[in-house]
Structure formats: C-alpha cells, structure tokens
Short mmCIF file of C-alpha atoms and ligand atoms in Angstrom, two decimals:
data_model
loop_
_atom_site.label_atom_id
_atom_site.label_comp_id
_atom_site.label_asym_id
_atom_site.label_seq_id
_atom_site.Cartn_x
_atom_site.Cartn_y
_atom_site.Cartn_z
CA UNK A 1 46.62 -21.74 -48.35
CA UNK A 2 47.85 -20.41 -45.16
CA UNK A 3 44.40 -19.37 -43.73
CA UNK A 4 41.64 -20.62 -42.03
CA UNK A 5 38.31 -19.44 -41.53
CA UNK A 6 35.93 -20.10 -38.70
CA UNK A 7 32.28 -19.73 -39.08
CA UNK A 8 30.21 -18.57 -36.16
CA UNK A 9 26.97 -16.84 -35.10
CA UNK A 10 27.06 -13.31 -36.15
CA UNK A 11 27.78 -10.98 -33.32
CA UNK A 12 30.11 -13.82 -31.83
CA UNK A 13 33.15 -12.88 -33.87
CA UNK A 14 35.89 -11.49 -31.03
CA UNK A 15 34.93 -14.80 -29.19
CA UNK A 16 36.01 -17.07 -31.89
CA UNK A 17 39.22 -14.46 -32.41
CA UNK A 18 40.11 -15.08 -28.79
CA UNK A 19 39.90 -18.69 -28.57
CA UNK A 20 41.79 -19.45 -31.98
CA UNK A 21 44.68 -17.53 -31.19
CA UNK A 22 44.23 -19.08 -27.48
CA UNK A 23 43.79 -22.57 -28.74
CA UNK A 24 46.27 -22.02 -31.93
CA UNK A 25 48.99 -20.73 -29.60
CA UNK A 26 48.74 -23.84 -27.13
CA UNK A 27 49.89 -26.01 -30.24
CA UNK A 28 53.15 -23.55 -30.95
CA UNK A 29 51.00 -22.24 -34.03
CA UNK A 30 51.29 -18.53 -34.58
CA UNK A 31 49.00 -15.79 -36.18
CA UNK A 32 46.95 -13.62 -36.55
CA UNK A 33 43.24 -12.35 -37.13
CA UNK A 34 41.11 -10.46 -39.18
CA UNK A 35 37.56 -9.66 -37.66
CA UNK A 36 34.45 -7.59 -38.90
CA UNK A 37 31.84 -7.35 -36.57
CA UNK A 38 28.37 -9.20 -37.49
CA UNK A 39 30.26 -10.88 -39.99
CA UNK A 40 29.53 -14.26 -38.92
CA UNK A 41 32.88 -15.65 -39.89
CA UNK A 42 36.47 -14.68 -38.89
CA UNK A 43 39.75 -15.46 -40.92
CA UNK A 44 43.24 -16.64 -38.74
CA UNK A 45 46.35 -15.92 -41.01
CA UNK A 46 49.29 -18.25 -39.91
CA UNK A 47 52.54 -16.89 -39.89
CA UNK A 48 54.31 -20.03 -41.05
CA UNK A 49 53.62 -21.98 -44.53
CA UNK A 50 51.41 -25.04 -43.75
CA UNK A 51 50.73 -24.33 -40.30
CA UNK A 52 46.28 -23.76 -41.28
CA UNK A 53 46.82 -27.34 -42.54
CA UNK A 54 48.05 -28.82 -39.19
CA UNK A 55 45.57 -26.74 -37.41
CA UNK A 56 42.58 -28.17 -39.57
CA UNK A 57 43.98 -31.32 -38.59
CA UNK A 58 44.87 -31.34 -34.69
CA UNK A 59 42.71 -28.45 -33.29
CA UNK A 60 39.86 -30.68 -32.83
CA UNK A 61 36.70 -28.79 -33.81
CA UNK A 62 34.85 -30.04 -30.43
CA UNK A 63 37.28 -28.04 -28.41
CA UNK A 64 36.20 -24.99 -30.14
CA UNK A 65 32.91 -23.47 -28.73
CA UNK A 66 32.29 -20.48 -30.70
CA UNK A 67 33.21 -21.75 -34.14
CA UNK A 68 30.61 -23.78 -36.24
CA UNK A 69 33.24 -24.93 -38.65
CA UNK A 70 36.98 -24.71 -39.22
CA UNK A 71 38.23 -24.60 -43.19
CA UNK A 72 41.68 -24.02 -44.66
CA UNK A 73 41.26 -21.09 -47.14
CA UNK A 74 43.26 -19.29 -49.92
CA UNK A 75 43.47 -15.58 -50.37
CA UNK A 76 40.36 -13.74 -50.80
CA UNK A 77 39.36 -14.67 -54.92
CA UNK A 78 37.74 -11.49 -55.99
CA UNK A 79 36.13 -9.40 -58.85
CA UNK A 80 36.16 -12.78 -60.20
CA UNK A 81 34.28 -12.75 -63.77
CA UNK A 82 30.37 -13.64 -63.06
CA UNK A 83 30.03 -15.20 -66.36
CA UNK A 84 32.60 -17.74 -65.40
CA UNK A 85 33.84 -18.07 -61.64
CA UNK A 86 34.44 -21.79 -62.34
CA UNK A 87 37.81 -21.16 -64.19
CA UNK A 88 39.23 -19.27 -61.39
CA UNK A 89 38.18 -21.89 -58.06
CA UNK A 90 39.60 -24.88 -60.49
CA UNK A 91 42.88 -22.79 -60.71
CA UNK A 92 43.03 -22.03 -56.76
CA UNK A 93 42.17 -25.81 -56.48
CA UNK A 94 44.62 -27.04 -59.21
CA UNK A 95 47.48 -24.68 -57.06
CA UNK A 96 46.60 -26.94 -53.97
CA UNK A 97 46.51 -30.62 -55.41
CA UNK A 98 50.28 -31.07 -54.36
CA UNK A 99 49.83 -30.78 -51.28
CA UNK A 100 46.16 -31.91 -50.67
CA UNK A 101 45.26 -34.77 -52.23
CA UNK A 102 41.76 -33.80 -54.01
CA UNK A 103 41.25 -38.04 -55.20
CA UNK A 104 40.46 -38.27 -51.15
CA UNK A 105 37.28 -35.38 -51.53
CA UNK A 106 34.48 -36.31 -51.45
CA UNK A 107 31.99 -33.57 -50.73
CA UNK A 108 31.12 -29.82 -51.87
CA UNK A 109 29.73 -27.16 -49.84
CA UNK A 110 28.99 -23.74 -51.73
CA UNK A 111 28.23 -21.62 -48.67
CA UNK A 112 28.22 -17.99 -47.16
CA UNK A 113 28.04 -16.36 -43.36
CA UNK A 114 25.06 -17.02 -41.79
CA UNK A 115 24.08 -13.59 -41.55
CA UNK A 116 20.56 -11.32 -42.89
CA UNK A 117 22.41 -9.71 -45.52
CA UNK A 118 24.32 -13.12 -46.94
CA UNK A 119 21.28 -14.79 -47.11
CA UNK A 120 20.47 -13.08 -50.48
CA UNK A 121 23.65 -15.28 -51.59
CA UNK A 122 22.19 -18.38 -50.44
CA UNK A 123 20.15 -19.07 -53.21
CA UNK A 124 23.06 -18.18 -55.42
CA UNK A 125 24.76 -20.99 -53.42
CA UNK A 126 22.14 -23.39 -54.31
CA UNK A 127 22.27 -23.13 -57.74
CA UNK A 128 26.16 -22.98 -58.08
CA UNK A 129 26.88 -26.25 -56.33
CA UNK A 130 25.37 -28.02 -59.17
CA UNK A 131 27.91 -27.14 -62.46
CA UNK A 132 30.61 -26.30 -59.81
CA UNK A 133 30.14 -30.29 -58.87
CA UNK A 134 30.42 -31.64 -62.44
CA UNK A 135 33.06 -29.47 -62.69
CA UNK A 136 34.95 -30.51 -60.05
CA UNK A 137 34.29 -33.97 -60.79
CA UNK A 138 35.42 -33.51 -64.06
CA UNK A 139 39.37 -33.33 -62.91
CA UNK A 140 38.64 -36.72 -60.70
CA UNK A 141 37.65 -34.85 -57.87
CA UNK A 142 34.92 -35.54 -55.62
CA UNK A 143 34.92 -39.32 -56.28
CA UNK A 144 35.94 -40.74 -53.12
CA UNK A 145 33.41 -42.25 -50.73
CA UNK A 146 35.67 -42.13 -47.52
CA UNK A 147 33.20 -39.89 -45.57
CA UNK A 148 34.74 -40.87 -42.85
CA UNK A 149 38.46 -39.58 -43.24
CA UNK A 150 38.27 -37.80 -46.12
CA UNK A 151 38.63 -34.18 -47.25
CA UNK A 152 35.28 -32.38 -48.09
CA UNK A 153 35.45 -28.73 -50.49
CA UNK A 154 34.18 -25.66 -49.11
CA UNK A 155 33.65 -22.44 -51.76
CA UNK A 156 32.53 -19.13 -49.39
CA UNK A 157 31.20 -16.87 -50.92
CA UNK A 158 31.29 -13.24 -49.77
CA UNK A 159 29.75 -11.49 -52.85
CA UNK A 160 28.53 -13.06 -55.73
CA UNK A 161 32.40 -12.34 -57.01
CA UNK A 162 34.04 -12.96 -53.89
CA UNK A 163 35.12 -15.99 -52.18
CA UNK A 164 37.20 -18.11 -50.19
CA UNK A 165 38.42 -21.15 -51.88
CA UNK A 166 39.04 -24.34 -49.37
CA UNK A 167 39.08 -27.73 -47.61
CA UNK A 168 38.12 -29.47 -44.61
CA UNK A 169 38.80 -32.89 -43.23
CA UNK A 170 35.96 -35.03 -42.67
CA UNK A 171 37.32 -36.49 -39.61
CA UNK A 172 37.68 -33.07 -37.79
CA UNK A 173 35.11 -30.74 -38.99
CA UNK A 174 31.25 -30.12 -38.47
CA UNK A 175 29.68 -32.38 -41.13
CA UNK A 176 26.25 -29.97 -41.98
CA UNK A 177 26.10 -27.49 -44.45
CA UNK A 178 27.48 -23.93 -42.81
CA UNK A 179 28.18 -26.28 -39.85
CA UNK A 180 24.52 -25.57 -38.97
CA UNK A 181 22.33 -29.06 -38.10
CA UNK A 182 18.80 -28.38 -39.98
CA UNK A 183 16.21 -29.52 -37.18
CA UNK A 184 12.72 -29.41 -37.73
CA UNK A 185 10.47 -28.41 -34.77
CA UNK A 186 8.72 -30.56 -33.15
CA UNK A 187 4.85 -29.78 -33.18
CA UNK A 188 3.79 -31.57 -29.63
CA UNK A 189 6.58 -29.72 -28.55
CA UNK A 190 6.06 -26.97 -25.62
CA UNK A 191 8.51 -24.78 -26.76
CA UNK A 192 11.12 -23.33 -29.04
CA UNK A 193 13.75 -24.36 -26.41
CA UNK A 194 13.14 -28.05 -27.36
CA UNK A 195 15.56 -27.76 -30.38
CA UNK A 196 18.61 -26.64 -27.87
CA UNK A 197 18.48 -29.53 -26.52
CA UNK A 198 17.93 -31.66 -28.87
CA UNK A 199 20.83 -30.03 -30.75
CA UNK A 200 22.82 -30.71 -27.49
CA UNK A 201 22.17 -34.73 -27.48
CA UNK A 202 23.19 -34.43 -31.38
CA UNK A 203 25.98 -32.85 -30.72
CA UNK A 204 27.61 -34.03 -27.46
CA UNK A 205 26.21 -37.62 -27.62
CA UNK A 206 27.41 -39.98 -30.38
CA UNK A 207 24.37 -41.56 -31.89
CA UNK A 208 25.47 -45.43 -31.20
CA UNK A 209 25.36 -44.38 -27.55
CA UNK A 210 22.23 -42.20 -26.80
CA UNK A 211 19.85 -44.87 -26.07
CA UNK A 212 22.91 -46.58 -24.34
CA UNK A 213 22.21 -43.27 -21.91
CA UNK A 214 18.68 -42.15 -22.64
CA UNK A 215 16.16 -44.70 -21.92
CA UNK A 216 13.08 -45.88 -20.26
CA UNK A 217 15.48 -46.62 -17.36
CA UNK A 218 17.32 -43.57 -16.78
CA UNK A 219 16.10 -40.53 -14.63
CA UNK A 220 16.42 -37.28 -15.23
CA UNK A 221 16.18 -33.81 -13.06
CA UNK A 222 15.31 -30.74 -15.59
CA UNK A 223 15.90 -27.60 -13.53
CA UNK A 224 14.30 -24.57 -15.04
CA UNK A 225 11.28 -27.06 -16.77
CA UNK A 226 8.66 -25.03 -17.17
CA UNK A 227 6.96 -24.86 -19.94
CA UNK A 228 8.58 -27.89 -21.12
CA UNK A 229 10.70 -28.25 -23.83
CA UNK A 230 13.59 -29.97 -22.32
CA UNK A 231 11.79 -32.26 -20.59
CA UNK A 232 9.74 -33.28 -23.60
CA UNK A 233 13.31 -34.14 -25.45
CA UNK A 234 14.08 -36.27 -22.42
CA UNK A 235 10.59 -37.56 -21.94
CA UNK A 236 10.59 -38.94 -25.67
CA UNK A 237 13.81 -41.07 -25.20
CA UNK A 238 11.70 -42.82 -22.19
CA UNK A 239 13.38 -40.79 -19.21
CA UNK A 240 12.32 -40.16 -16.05
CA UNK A 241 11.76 -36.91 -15.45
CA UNK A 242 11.77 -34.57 -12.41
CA UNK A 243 10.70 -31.43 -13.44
CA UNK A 244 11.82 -28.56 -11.29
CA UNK A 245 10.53 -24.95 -11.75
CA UNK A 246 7.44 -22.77 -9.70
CA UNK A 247 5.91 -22.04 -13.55
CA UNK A 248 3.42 -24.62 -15.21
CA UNK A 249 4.33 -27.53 -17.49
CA UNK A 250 2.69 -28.43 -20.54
CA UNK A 251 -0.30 -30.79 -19.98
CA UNK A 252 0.94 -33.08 -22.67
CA UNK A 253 3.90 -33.81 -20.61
CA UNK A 254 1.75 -35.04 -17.44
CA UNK A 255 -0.23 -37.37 -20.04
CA UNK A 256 3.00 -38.94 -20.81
CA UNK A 257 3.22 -40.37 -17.15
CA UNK A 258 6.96 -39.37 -17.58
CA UNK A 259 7.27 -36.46 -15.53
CA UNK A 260 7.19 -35.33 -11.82
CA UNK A 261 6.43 -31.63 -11.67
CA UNK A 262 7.95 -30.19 -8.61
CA UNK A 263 7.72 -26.56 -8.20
CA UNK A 264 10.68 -25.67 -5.92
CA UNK A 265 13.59 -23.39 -6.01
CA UNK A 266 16.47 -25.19 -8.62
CA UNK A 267 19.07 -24.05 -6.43
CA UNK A 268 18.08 -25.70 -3.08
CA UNK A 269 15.98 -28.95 -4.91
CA UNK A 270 17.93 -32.13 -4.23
CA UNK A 271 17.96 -35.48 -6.07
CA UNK A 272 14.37 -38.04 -4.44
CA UNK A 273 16.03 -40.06 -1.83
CA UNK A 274 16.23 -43.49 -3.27
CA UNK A 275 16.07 -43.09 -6.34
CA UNK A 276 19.21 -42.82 -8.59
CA UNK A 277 19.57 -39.74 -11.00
CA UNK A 278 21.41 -40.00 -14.01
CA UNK A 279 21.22 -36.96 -15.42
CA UNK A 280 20.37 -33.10 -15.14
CA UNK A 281 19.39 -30.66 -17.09
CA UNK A 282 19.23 -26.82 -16.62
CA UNK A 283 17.82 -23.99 -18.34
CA UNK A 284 18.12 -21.74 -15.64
CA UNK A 285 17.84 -17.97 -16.72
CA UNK A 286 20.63 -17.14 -14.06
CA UNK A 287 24.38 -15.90 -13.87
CA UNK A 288 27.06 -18.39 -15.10
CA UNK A 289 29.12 -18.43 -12.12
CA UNK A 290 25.96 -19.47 -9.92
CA UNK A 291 25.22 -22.16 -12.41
CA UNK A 292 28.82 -23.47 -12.55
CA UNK A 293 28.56 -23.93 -8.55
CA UNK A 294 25.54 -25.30 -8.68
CA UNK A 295 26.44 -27.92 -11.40
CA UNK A 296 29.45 -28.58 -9.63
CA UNK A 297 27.85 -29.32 -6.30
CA UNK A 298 25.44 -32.04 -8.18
CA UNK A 299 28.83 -34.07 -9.79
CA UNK A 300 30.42 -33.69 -6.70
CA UNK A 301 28.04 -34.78 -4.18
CA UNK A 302 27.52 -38.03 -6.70
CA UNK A 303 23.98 -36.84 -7.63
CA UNK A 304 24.58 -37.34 -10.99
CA UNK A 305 26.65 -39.06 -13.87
CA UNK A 306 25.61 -36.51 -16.59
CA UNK A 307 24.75 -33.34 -17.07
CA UNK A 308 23.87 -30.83 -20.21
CA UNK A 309 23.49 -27.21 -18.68
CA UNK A 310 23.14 -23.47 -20.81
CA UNK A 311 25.54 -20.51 -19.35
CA UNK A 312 23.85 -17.23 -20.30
CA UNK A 313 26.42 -14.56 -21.47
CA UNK A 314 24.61 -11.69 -21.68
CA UNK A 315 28.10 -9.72 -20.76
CA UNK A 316 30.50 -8.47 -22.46
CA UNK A 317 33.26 -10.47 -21.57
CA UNK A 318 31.70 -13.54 -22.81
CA UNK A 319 34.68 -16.00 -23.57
CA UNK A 320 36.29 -14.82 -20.25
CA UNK A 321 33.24 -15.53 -18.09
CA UNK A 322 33.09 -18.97 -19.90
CA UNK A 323 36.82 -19.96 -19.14
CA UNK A 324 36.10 -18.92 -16.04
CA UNK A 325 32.83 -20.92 -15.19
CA UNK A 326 34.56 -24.14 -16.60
CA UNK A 327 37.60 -24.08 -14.97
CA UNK A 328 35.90 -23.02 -11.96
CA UNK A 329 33.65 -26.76 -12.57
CA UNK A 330 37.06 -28.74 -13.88
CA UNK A 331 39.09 -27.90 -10.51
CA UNK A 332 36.31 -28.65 -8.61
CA UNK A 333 36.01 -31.82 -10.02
CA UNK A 334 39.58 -32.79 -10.36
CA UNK A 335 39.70 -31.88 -6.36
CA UNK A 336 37.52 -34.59 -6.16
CA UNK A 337 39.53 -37.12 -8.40
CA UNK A 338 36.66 -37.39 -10.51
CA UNK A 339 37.68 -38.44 -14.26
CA UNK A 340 35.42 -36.63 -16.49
CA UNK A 341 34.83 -35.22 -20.01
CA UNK A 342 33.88 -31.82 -20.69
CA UNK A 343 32.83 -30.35 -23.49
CA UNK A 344 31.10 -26.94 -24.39
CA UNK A 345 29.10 -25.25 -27.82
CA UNK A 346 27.96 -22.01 -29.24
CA UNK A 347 25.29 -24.22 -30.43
CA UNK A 348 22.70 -22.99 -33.87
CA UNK A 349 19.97 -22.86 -31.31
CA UNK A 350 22.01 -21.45 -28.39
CA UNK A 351 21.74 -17.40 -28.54
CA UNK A 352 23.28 -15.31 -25.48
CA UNK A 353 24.61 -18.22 -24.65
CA UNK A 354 26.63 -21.80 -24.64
CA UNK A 355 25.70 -25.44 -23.73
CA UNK A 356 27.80 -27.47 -21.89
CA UNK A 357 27.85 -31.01 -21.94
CA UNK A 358 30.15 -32.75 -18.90
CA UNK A 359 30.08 -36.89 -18.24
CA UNK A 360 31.56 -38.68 -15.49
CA UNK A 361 33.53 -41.54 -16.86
C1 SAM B 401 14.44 -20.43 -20.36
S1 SAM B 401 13.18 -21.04 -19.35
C2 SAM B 401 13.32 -22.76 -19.51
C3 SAM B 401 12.72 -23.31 -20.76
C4 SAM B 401 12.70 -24.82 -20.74
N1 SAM B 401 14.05 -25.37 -20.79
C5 SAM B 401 11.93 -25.34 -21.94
O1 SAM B 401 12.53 -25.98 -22.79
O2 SAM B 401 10.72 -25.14 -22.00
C6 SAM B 401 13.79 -20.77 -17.74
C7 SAM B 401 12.94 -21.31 -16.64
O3 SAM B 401 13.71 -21.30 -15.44
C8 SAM B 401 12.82 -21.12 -14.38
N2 SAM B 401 13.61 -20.68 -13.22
C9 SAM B 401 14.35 -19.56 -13.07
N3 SAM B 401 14.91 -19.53 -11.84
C10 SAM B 401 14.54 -20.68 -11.23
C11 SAM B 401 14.80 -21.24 -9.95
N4 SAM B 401 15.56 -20.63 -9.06
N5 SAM B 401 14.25 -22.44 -9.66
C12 SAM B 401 13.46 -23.10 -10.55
N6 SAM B 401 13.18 -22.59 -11.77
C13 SAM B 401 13.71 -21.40 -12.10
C14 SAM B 401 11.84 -20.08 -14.88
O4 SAM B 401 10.62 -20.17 -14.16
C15 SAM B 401 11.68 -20.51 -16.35
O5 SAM B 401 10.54 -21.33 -16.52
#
C-alpha cells in the first residue's frame, strides 16, 4: 500500500493535489497525483515503498485544509465479484497485516466521495458495513478499544465493484464518517451560516477547552452579523456579543440580552473602549487579501486574543490566494513577536471558501 487518498469537497480536487505534493515534499516524501475533476477525492502515489505509511503518520491532518481525511490505500480492487467482495478486501487486508498491525483496529468505515452521483452508493455502504464487520472481526480484527491511538479501516468504494482498500490512524485522521461532522441545524437559529461556525469551534477548539474560552465572561465582535447566525453560536456559549453589520439581526438575538447591534462599516469599527475583546468573528463577503489585513490589524493592535474568520475564494487560484493571505497574517504577526497558532479548513459547511482559526498564545 503505497497510496494515499484524500477526501475533499468535490470541485476542490487540484487544491488538495497542490498542497499534498507541497506538504509531502516538505517531509523529503516524493510522488505523485492522480486527479479527476468533481471527484471529490484525489489519490497521491509515493515513489518509495512505505513512504504513504509515514505520511499517514507525520503529515498531521490539521495542517491540511482542503482534505477531509487522509487514508493509506492499495491499488484500485476492481470488477471484484458482487456476490462476494468480502473474499477479495480480507485478501488485500491479509497482504497488509505484516506490516500494520490489524489487533490495534478498531473501527470500520465503508464509504464513497461525497459527490451527487456516489450518493447512490451510500446506501450500498450502509448495508455492507454490517457482514464486512463480522467478517473482519472474524480474523481478530476490529477488537481493540484504543480509539485513541489506534488504526481505524476504511473500504472506498468507487462502484459497487470498485474500491480502495485501507487504514487510518486514529491519532492523525478526521474521526467522522467521510471525515464529514453530521450537525443538525439548529431551529432558533437565524441562518444556515450557524453550522460554519459551529463546525469551526468543533473543529479548531478542543472540547475540554471551549467553555475554558467561550463563556458568560468573554466578549465577542462578529463582523458581518447580520442576520445572525454567528452570533447566535457565540451568544449560546454566554458571549458577549458586538454585532457589527448595516443589515438587521434576528429579533431572537436582542431577546437574549447578549448582543449589541452596531450597524457600522466592519472595516473601520474598533473594539468599545474599556471593555476587553476576546474574540472576533467575520463573515465578511469581501476579498481575502482585505480580510487578511484587516484580521491582522485586530491581533496586532492587541484587540483581540482569538479570532475565527472565512476567506472567500471565489478565484481560480484558490490555494495560492490562501498561502498568500496567511503568510501575509503570519509575518505580520511574527513582526510583532507575537507567538501564535494558526490553523485553517475547507470545512463541510464552508463552500467558496476556508475558515481560519488563529489564537494568540
Ligand atoms: C455571509 S453574510 C454573514 C452571515 C452571518 N455570519 C450569519 O451567520 O448570519 C455577510 C454579511 O456581511 C455584511 N457586510 C458586508 N460588508 C460589510 C462591511 N463592510 N461592514 C459590515 N458588514 C458587512 C453583509 O451586510 C452581510 O450581512
């Protein structure tokens, strides 16, 4: 197994090719990809023999932004027999168990690309996890309960007799089912953009820390408010929140006696004098490189500790503009001396564009 494949939105594909082979390359790992547009996946070939394996285990899968998941793969198993495609994923598995040890699995995803046309496999999916399970667990695999460090089974199917047989480690991969975080929408919610961030805080914020740095007494400033759905995600943690944007927030937010609607420009509104802000917010439908300054000038004038921020990429050269927005932030900061973390997603919810997530430490 000398492959890996990355999962991604469909449409996203050349931005996940460019940033393997970028990322890949940085850790003296060589190779090569395979791409099909709208295919919501793409494959990296490695040129030497267990090089997929190292990179499942030292390319983190937060540094990534455009890949959902990151899985070591065999060849492509094909016009494999459809009243029996169990024999053949035990053999591919069977091939591997010198080198992987399958008594550390402990989970199986059956999967596809999240794409229209796969989704006519998903069901298939379903219904094949079940005897592929027993199976597996048959050979004394799947038994361990190490979630933590252990190696979880991914099958991808292609076709209904095509697939991609593989692993991932538990420590370094995305832990939901086609790396995509099921999140049900929130009904008070005053809009659709709720779920980014709420995705965001799932993502970028480890759980035993957000009310550590979301709470009744933290304020916020949400630039780009209106109607609401950001603010209503900070709002429900107990945040302050200044709410910046000339359009009209959601009555339910005033009623939460949460919220400070002030409709000014997001670009010349300053932090309340006085009062400390610990974190902004912006949904701003505007070019990256304006947003980048304009983040930057907040963490470097102080006026904030945290901030989770979309870039919209409606251009072409989407991973280009986004290397060049965050290093453009990153040397600004490091001018400063500022230690900080940075970290950036192609998140489910996120279309045109990426969230970033940066923390002052
Ligand atoms: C994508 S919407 C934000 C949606 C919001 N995050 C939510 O969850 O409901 C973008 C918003 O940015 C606001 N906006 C755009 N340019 C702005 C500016 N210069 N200052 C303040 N708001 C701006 C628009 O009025 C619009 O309401």
């Amino acid at each position: 197994m000398n492959k890996l494949i990355l999962y991604c939105r469909a449409g996203f594909e050349k931005e996940v090719a460019a940033e393997i082979i970028e990322k890949s390359t940085a850790l003296g790992v060589f190779g090569f990809t395979k791409v099909v547009d709208n295919s919501g996946y793409v494959i990296f070939e490695c040129y030497q023999n267990g090089e997929a394996d190292l990179l499942a285990k030292t390319l983190h899968i937060n540094q990534l932004i455009f890949a959902r998941q990151l899985i070591v793969v065999s060849d492509l198993l094909y016009d494999i027999p459809l009243n029996d495609r169990i024999t053949p994923i035990l053999q591919e598995y069977s091939h591997i168990e010198n080198t992987i040890n399958l008594k550390r699995t402990t989970t199986l995803f059956v999967e596809t690309a999240d794409t229209n046309q796969a989704k006519e496999l998903l069901t298939f999916c379903r219904k094949f996890t079940v005897p592929l399970r027993q199976s597996l667990k048959r050979q004394s695999w799947l038994n361990s309960d190490d979630f933590e460090y252990g190696i979880s089974l991914h099958v991808f199917f292609t076709k209904t007799d095509c697939c991609y047989v593989g692993y991932s480690y538990n420590a370094n991969h995305s832990p939901y089912f086609m790396g995509i975080p099921r999140l049900k929408f929130p009904v008070e919610a005053p809009s659709r953009s709720t779920l980014k961030l709420e995705e965001a805080i799932l993502t970028f914020i480890p759980k035993h820390e957000e009310t550590k740095r979301l709470n009744e007494n933290t304020y916020a400033v949400d630039l780009g408010a209106c109607p609401g759905g950001w603010t209503y995600q900070l709002a429900k943690r107990g945040v302050f929140v200044y709410a910046v944007d000339h359009g009209k927030m959601a009555d339910s937010l005033h009623e939460t006696g949460r919220i400070e609607h002030c409709p000014e420009d997001g670009f010349k509104f300053q932090p309340p004098k006085r009062k400390k802000i610990d974190w902004l917010v912006c949904d701003m439908v505007e070019k990256p490189s304006r947003i980048a300054a304009l983040i930057s000038k907040w963490l470097v004038n102080g006026w904030c500790q945290e901030t989770i921020f979309n870039l919209k990429l409606p251009m072409k050269k989407r991973y280009l503009e986004v290397q060049q927005c965050l290093h453009k932030i990153s040397n600004d900061l490091d001018k400063q001396g500022l230690s900080f973390i940075i970290q950036a997603k192609h998140l489910y919810h996120d279309r045109e564009e990426i969230t970033v997530h940066i923390q002052i430490k």
